N, CA and C of each residue as an Amber inpcrd file, in Angstrom:
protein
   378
 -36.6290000 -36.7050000  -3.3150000 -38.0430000 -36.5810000  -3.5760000
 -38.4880000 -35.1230000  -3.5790000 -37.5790000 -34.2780000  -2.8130000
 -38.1350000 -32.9040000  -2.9760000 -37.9020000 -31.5370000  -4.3840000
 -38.2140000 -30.7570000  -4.2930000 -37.8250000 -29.9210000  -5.3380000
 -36.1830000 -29.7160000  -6.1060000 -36.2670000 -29.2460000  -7.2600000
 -35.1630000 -29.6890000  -7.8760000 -34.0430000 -28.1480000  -6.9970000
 -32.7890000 -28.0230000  -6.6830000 -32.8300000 -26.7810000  -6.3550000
 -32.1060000 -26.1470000  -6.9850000 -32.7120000 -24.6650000  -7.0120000
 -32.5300000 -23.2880000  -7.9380000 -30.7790000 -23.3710000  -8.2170000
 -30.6250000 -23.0440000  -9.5120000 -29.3570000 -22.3840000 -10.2200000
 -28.6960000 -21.5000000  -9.3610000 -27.2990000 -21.4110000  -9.3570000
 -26.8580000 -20.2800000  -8.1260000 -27.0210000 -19.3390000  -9.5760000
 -27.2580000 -18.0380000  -8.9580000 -27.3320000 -16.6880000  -9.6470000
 -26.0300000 -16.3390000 -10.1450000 -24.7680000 -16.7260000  -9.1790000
 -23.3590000 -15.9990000  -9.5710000 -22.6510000 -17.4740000  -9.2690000
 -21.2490000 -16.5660000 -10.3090000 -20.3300000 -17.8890000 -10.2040000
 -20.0340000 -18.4220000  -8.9210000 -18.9040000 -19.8830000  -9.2030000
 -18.3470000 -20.0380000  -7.7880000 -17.9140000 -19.2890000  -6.9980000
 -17.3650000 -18.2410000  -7.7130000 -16.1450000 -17.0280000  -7.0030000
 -16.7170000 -15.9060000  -6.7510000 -17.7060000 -15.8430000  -6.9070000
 -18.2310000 -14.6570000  -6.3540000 -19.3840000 -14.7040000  -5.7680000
 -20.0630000 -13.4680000  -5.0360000 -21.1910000 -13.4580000  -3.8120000
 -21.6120000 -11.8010000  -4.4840000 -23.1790000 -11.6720000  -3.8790000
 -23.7400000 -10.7610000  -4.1840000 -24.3940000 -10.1770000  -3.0710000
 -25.1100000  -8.5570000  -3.0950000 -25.7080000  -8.5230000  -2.2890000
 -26.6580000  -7.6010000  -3.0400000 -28.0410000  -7.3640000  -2.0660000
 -28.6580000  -5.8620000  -2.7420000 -29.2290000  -5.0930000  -1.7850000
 -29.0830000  -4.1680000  -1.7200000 -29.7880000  -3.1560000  -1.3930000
 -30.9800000  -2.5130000  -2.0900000 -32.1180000  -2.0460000  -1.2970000
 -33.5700000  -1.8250000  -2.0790000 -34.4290000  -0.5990000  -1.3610000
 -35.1570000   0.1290000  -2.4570000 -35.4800000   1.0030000  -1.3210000
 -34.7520000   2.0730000  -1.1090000 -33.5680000   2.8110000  -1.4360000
 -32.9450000   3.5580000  -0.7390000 -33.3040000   5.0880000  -1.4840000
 -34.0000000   5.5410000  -0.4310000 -34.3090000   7.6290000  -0.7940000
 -33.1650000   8.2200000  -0.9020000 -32.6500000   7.9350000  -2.6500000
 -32.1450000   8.9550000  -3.2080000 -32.1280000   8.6050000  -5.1210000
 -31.7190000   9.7580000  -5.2580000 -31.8530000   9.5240000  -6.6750000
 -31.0350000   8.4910000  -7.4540000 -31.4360000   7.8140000  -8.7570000
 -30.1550000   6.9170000  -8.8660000 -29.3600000   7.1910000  -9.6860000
 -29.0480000   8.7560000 -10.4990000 -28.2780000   9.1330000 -10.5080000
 -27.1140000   9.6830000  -9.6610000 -27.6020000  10.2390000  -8.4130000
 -26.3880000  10.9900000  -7.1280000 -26.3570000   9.1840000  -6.4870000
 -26.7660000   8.0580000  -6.8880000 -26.5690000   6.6370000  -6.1570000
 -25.4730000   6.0870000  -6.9830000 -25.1890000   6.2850000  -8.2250000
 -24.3050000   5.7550000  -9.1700000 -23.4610000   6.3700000  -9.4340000
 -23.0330000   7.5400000  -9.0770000 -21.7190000   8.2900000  -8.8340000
 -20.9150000   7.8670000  -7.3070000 -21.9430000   7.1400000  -6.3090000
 -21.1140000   6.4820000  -5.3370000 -20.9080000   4.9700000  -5.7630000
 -21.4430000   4.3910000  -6.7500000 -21.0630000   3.1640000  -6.8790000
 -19.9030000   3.5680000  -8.1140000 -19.8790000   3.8990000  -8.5610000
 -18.8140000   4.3010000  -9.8490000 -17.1140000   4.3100000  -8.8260000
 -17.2940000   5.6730000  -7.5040000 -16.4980000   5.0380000  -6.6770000
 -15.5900000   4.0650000  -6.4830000 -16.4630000   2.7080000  -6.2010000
 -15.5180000   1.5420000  -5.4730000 -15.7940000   0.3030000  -6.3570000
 -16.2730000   0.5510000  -7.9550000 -16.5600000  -0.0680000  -8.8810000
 -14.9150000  -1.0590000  -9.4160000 -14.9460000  -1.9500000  -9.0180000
 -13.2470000  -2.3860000  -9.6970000 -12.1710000  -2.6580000  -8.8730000
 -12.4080000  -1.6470000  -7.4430000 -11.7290000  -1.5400000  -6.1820000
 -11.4320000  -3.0350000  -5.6790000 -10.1200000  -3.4270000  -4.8510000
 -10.3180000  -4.3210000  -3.6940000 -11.1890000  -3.5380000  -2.5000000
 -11.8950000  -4.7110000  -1.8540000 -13.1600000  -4.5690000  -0.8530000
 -12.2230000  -3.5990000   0.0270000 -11.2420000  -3.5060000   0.9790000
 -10.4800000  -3.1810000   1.8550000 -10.5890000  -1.4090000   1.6630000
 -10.2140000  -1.1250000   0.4370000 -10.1090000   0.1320000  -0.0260000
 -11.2780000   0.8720000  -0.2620000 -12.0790000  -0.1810000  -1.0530000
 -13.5460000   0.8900000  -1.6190000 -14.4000000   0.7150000   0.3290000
 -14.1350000  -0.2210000   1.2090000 -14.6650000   0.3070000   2.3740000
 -14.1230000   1.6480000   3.2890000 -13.0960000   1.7130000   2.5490000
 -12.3400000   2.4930000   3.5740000 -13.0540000   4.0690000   2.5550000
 -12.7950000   3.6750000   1.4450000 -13.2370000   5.3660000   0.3810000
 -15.0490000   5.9300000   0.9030000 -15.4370000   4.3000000   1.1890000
 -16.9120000   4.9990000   1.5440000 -16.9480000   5.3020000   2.7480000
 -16.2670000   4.7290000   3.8220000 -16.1960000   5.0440000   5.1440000
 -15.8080000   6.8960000   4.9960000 -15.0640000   7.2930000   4.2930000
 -14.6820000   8.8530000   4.3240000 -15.4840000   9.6610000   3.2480000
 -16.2500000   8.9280000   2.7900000 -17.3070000   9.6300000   1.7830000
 -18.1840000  10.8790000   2.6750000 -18.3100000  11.9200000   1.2220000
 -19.1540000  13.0320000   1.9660000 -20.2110000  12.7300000   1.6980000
 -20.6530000  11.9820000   0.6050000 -22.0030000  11.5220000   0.7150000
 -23.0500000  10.9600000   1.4750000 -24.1830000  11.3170000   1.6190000
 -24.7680000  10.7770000   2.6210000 -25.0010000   9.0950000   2.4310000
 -25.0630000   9.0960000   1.3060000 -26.3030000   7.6960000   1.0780000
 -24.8190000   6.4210000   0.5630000 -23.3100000   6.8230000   1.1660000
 -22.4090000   6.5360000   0.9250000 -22.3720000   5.2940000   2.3490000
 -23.2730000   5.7490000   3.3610000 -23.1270000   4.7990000   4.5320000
 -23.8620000   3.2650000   4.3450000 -25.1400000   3.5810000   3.2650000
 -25.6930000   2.5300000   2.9980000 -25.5670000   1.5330000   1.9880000
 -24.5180000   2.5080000   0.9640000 -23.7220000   1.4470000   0.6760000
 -22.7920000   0.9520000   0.5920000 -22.0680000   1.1870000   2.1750000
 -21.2530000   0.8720000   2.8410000 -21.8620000  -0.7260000   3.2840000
 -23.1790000  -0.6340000   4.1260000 -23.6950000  -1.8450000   4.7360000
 -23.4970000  -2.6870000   3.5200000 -24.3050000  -2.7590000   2.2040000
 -24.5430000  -3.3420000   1.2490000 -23.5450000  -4.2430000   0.4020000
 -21.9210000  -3.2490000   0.7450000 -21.0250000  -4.0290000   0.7550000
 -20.3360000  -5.0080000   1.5140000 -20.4540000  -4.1770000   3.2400000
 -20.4130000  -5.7330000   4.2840000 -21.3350000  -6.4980000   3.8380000
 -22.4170000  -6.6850000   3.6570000 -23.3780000  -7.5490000   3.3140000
 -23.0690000  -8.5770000   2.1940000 -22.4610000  -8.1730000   1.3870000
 -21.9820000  -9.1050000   0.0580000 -20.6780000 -10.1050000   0.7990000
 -19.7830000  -9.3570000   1.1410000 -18.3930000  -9.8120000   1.9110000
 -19.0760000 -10.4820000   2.9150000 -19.7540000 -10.4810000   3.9930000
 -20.2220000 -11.3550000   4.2470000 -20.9020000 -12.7000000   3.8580000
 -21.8170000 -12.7820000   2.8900000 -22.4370000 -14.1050000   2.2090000
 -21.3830000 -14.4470000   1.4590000 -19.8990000 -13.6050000   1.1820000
 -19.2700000 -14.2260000   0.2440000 -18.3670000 -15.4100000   1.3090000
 -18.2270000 -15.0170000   2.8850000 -17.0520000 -15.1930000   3.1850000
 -18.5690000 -16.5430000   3.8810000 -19.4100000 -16.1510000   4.3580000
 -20.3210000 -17.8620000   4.8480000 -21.1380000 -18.6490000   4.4900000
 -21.5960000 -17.6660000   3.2900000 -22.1650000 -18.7740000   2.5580000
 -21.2160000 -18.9950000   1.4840000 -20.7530000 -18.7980000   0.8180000
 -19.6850000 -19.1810000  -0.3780000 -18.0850000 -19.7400000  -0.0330000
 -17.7650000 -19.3990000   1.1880000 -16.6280000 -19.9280000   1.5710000
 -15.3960000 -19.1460000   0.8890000 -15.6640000 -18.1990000   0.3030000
 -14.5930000 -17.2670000   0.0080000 -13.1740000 -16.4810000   0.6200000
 -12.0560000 -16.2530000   0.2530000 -11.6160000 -15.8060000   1.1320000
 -11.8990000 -14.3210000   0.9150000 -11.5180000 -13.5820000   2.1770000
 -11.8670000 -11.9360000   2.4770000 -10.4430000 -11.0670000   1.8050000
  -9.5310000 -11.5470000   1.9990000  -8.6030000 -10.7690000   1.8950000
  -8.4700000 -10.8910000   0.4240000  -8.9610000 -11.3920000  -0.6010000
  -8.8670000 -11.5020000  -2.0010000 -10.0360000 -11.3460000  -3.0960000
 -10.7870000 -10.6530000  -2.2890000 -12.2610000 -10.0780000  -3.1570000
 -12.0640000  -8.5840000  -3.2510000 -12.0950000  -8.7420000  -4.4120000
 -12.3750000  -7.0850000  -5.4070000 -14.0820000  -7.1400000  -5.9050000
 -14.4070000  -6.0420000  -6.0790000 -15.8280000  -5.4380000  -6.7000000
 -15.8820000  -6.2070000  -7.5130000 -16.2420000  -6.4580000  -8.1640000
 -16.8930000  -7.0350000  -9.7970000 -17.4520000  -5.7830000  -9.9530000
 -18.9090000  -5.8880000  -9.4420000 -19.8200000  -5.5210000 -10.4200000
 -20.3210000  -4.4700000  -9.2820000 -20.9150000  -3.1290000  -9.8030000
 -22.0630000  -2.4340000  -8.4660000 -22.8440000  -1.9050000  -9.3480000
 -24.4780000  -2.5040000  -9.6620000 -24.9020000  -1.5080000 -10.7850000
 -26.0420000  -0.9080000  -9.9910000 -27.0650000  -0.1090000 -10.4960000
 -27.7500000   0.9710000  -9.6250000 -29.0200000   0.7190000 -10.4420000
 -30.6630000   0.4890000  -9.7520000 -31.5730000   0.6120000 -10.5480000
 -32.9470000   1.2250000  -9.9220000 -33.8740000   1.4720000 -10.4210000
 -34.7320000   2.5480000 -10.3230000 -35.7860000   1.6350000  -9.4970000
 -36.1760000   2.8550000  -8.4180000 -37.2670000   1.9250000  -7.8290000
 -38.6690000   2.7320000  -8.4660000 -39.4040000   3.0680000  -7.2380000
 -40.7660000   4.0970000  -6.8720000 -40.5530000   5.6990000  -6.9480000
 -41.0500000   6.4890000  -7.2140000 -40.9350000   7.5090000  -7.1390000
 -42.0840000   8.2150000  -6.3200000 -42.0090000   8.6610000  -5.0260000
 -43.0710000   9.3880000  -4.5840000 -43.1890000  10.7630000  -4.7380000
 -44.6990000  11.2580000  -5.7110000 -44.8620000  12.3740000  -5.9540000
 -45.8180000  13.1810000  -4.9730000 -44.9150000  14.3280000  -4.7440000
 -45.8760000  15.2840000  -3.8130000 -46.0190000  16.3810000  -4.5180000
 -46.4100000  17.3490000  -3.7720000 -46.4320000  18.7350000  -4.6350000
 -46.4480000  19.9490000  -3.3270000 -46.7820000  21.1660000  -4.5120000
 -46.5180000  22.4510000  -3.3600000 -46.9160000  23.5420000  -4.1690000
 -48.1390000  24.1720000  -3.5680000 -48.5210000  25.0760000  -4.0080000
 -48.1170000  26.3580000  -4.2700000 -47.8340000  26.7930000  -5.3100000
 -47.0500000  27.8670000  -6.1070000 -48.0080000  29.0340000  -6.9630000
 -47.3400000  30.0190000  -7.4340000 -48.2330000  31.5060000  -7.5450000
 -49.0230000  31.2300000  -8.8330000 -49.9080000  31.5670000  -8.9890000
 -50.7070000  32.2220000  -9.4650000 -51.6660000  31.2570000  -9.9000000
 -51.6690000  30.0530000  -8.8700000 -52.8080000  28.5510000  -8.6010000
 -51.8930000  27.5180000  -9.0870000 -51.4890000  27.3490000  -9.4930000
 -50.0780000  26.4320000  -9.9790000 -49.9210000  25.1960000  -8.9970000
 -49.1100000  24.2090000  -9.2730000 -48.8360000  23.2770000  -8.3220000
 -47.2890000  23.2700000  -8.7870000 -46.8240000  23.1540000  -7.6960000
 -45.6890000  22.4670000  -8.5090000 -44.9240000  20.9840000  -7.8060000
 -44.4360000  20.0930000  -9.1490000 -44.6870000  19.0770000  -8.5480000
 -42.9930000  18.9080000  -7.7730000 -43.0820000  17.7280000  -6.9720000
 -42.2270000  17.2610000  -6.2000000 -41.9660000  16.0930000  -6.3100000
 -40.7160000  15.2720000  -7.3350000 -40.5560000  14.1460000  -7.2050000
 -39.7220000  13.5430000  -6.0860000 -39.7720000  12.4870000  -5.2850000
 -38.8290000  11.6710000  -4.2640000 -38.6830000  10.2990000  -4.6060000
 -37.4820000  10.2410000  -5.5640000 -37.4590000   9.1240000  -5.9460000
 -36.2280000   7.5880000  -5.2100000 -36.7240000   6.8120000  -5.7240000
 -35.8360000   5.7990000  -5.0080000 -35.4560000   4.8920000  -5.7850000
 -34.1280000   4.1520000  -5.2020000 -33.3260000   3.2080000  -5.6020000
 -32.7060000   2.2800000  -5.1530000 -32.1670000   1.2810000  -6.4090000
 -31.3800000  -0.0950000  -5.3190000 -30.0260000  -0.5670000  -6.3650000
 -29.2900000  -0.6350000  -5.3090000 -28.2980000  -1.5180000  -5.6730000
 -27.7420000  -2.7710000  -5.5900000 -27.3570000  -3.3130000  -6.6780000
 -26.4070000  -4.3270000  -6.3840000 -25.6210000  -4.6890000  -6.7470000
 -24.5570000  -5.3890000  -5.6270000 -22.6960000  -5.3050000  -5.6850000
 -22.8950000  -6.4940000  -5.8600000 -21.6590000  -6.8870000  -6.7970000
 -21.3370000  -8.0610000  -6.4930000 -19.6450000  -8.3860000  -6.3310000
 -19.3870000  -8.9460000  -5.5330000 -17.9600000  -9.3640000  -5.2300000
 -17.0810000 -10.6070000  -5.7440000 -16.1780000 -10.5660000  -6.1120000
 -15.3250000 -11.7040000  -6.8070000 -14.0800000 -12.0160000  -6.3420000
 -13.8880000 -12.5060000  -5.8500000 -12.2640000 -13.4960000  -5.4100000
 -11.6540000 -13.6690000  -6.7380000 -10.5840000 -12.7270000  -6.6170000
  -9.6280000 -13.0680000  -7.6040000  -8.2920000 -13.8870000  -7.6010000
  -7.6870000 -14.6060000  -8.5890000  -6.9900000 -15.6310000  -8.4760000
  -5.7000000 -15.1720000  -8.4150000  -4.8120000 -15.7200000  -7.1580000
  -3.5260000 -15.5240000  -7.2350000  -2.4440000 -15.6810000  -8.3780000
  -1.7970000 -14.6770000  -8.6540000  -0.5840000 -14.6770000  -9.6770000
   0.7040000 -15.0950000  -9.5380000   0.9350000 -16.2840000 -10.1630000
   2.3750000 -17.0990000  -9.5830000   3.3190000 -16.1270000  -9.8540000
């Protein structure tokens, strides 16, 4: 009798996650997802764990976060999920400014972004 329920978003074999919000640009955000784009999970955690990037820790979480819903809500196994997918998209941009010579402003963009991974269990090769 109750509502019909929603389409899953991703296949059986795979789990997603996103991250939103994050102060940095999403260009210097998509040179860390380019990274561990294709990677098994094991490795691209370990490449971001030693990343010099800063904004490399958060999407570090973003990837436990996927590996997680993949491994309890989807029932996936852990030891056989590679990246699929990590794409990067534009949030808000907060503009400030700063007063410069000769009456001028000059402006100050702080922009933000979000990602999302998605993870796939790939099939064993006889």
């Amino acid at each position: 009798m109750g509502k019909e329920q929603n389409p899953r978003r991703v296949a059986d074999n795979e789990a997603m996650a996103k991250a939103s919000m994050l102060r940095v640009s999403p260009q210097k955000l998509n040179l860390v997802a380019g990274l561990i784009r294709g990677k098994k999970v094991e490795k691209a955690l370990s490449d971001l764990t030693f990343s010099k990037k800063r904004i490399a820790i958060d999407v570090k979480k973003c990837l436990q976060s996927a590996v997680a819903n993949a491994e309890n809500n989807h029932g996936l196994d852990v030891d056989n999920l590679i990246v699929a997918e990590a794409w990067v998209g534009k949030k808000m941009v907060m503009k400030r400014g700063r007063p410069r010579a000769r009456g001028r402003f000059g402006k100050i963009m702080k922009p933000f972004s979000e990602i999302t991974i998605k993870v796939r269990e790939r099939e064993e090769q006889a």
